[in-house]
C-alpha positions as MATLAB code, in Angstrom:
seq = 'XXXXXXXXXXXXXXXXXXXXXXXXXXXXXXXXXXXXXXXXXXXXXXXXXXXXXXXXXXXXXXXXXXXXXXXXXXXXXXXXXXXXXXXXXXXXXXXXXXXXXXXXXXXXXXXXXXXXXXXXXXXXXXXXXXXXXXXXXXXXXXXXXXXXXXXXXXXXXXXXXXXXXXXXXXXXXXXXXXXXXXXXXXXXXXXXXXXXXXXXXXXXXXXXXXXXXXXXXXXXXXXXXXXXXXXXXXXXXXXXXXXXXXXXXXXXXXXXXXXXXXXXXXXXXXXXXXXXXXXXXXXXX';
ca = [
     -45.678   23.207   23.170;
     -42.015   22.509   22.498;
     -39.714   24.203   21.071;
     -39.230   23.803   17.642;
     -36.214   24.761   15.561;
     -34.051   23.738   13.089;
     -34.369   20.315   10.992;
     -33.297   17.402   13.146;
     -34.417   14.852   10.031;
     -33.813   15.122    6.829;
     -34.438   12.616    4.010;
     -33.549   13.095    0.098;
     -34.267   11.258   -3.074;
     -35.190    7.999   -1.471;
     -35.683    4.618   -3.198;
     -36.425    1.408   -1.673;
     -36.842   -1.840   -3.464;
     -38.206   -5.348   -2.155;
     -37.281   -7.366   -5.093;
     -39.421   -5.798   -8.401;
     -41.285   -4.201   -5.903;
     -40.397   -0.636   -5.729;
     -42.042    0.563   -2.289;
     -40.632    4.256   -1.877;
     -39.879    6.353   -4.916;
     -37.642    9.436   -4.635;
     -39.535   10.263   -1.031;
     -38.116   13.533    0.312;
     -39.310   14.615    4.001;
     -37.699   17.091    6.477;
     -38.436   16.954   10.632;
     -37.652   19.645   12.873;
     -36.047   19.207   16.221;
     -38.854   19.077   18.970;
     -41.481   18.453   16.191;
     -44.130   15.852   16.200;
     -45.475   14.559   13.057;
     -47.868   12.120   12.010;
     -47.884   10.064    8.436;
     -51.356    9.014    7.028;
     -52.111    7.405    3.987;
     -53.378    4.014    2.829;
     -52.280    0.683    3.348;
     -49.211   -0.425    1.534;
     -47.804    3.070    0.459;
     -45.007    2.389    1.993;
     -45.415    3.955    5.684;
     -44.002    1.752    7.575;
     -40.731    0.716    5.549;
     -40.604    4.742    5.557;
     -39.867    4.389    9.108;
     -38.128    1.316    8.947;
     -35.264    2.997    6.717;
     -34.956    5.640    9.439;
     -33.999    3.698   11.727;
     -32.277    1.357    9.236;
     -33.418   -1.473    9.963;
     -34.181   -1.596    6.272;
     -30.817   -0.018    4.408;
     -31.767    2.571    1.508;
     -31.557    1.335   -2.005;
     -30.754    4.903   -3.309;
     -31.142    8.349   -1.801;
     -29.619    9.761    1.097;
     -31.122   10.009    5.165;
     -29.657   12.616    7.890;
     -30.219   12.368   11.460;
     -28.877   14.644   13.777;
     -25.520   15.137   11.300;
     -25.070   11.782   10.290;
     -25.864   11.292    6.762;
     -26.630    7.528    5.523;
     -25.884    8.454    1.726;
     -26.294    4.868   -0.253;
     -24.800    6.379   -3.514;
     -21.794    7.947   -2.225;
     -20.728    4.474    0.204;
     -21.404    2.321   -2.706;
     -19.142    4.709   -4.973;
     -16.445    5.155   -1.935;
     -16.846    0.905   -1.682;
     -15.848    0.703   -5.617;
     -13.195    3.119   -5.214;
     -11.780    1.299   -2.070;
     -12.051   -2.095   -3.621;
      -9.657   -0.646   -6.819;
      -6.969    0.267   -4.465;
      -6.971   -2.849   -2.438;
      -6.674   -4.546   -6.057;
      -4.422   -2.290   -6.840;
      -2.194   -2.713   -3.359;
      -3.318   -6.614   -3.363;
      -1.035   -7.150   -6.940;
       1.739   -4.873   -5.335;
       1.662   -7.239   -2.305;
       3.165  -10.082   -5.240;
       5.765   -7.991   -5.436;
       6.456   -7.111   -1.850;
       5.984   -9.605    0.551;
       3.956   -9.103    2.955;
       2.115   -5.624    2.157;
      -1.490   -7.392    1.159;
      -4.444   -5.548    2.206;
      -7.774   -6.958    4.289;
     -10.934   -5.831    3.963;
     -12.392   -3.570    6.376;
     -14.455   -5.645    9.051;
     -17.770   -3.235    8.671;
     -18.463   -1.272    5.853;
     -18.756    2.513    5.858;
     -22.381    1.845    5.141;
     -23.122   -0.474    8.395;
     -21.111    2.024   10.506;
     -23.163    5.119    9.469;
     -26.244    3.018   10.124;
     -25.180    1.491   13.650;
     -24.529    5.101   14.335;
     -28.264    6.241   13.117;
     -29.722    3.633   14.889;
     -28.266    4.810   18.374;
     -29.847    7.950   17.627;
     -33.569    6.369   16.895;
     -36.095    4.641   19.231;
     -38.885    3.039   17.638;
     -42.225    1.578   19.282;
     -43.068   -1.581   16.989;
     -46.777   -2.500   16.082;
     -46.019   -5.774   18.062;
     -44.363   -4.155   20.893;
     -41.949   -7.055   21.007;
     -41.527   -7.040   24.423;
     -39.636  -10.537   25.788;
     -42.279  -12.594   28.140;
     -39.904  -14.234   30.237;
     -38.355  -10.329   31.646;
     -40.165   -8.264   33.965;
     -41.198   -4.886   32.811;
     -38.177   -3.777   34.758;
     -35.793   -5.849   32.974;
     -37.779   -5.375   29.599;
     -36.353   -1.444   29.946;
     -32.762   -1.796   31.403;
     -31.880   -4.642   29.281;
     -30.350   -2.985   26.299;
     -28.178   -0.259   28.356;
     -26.840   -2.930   30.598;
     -25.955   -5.181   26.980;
     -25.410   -2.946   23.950;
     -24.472    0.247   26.416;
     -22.399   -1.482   29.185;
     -24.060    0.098   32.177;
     -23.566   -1.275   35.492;
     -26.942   -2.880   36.627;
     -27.735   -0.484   39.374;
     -27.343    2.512   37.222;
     -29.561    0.614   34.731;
     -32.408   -0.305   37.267;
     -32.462    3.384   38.909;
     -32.813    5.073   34.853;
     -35.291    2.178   33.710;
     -37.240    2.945   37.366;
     -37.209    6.472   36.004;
     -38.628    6.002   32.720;
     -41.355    3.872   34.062;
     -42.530    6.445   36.462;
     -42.740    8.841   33.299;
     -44.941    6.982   31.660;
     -47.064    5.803   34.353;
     -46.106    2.059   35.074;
     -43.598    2.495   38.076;
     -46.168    0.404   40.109;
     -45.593   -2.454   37.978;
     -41.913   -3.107   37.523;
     -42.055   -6.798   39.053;
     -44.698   -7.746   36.901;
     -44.291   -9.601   33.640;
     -45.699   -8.754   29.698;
     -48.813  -11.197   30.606;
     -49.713   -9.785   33.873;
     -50.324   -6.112   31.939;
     -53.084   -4.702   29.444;
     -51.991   -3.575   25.942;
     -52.262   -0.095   26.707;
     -49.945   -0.966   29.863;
     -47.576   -2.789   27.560;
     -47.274    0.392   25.217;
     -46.038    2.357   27.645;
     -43.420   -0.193   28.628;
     -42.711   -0.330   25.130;
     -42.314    3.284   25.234;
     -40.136    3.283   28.315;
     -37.678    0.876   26.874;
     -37.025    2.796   23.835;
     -36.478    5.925   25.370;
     -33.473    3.499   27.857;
     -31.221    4.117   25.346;
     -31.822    7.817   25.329;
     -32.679    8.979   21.450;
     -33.357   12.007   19.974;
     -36.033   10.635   17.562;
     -38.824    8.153   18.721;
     -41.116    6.442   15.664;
     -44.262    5.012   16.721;
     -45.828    2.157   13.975;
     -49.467    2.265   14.409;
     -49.211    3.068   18.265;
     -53.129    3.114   18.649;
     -54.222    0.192   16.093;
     -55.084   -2.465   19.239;
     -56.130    0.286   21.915;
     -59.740    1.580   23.302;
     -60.507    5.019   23.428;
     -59.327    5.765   26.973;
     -56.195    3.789   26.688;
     -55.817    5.522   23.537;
     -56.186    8.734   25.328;
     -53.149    7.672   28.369;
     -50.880    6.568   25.064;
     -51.683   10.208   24.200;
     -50.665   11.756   27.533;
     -47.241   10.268   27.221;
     -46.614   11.104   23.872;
     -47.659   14.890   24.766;
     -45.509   14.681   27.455;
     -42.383   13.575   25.383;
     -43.230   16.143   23.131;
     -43.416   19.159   26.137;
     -39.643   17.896   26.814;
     -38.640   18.195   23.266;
     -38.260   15.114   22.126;
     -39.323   14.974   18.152;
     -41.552   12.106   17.321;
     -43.156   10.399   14.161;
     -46.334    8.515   13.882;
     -47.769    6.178   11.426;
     -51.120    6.236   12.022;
     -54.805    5.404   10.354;
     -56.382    7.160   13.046;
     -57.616   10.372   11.774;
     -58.645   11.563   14.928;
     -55.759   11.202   16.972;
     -53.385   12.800   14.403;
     -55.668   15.686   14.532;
     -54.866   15.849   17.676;
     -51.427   15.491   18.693;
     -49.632   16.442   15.487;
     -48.156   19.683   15.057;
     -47.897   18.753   11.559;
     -49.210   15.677    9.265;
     -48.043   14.493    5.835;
     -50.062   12.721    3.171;
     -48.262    9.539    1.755;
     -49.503    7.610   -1.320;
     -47.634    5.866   -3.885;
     -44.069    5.383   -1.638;
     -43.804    9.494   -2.351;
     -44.880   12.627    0.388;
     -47.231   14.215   -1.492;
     -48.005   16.949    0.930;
     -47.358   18.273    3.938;
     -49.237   20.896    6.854;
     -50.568   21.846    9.766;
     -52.921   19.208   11.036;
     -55.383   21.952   10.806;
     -54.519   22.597    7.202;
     -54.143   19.244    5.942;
     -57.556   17.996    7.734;
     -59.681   20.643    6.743;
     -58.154   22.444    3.509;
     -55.189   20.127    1.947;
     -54.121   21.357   -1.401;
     -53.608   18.346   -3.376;
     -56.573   16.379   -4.648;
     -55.016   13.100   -3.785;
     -55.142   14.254    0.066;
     -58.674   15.114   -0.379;
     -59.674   12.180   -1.854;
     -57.726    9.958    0.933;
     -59.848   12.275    3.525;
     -63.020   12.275    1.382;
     -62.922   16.172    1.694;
     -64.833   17.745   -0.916;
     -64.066   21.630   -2.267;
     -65.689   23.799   -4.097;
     -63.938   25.668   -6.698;
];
């Protein structure tokens, strides 16, 4: 088991909107370093954009997410934006006045800075794995450290080499996406995210296209990852195997967290009715 400290994650007041569609309402969830957690809940409660904002590839509407000390607060850049944009108007009529002195807008905004640095800090293994066909597995891993890090191809080759023999596909670096099985693909999935070295991996239904025993190697990695301390969250459906690798599970319905335990706890004795209900776990009171 890992060692498990203080919070690594933590997310506040959260609101996302897709048009009228108002997916996650006020959702507040903390993560501990080293911790692995799964997310159940029905379909369309707003897992996966959950995991989505964390890695911001979907930006907050309201609310505020930390990740290892950087905070992606929506309110406070929108309110800093406003403030920003007075003085440049401010400045920009001054300018008339002296020639010369006009101000630019900033290139990226405060916002898309604080989420470029988030999303450094965040590997994420997609439901389609997304893996490009026409790049061996090799390349598939050492791509993005050789373009968005800058590392010299050798040193890129030797770390994605690395990262395949962790998770078991080191024997099939030459090959290509359509020469390996799903569960085979996963783990080059997995490989790839963990190139550009995060502290948080997400995993969108990792087991949703797997059989049981390739199921049971995605597992082994994951355990693995989670022995060298690297915190991890699933969305899953499959009961089972969030019994079984979670150190703790949270409950999601209605884009909110509505509880939160031990897998242990929440699979056998949750607290809310809502969980039991989802788990069709009857008690007697």
């Amino acid at each position: 088991m890992a060692f498990i400290s203080e919070n690594l994650i933590k997310i506040t007041s959260l609101h996302k909107y897709f048009n009228d569609n108002h997916i996650l309402k006020g959702l507040e969830l903390e993560i501990k370093k080293g911790e692995l957690l799964s997310i159940i809940g029905r379909s369309g409660c707003g897992k996966t954009t959950l995991l989505r904002c964390m890695n911001c590839l979907e930006i907050p509407d309201k609310g505020s997410i930390e990740i290892d000390g950087i905070t992606l607060d929506r309110d406070k850049c929108d309110e800093k934006k406003k403030q920003d944009n007075m003085i440049r108007e401010i400045m920009n009529k001054i300018a008339y006045v002296i020639p010369d002195k006009k101000l630019s807008s900033r290139r990226h905004s405060e916002l898309d800075e604080k989420a470029c640095l988030v999303r450094s800090r965040v590997g994420m293994l997609f439901q389609g794995l997304n893996l490009f066909p026409h790049l061996s597995v090799l390349e598939n891993v050492r791509v993005a450290p050789l373009i968005v890090k800058g590392e010299n191809k050798k040193d890129a080759s030797d770390n994605a080499f690395d990262l395949l023999r962790k998770v078991g596909m080191e024997r099939f670096a030459d090959r290509y996406p359509t020469e390996i099985s799903g569960g085979q693909a996963q783990r080059v999935a997995i490989a790839r995210a963990l190139a550009m070295n995060p502290m948080v991996m997400l995993y969108d239904e990792p087991t949703s296209a797997l059989d049981p025993e390739l199921i049971g190697e995605l597992t082994e990695v994951m355990k693995n990852l989670h022995e060298e301390g690297m915190t991890q969250v699933i969305v899953t459906h499959a009961i089972d195997f969030a019994k079984n690798i979670s150190d703790r599970v949270a409950y999601m319905e209605s884009g909110q967290i509505i509880e939160t335990g031990s897998a242990e706890t929440i699979f056998s004795n949750p607290r809310d009715k809502r969980t039991r209900d989802y788990l069709n776990i009857r008690v007697d009171i």
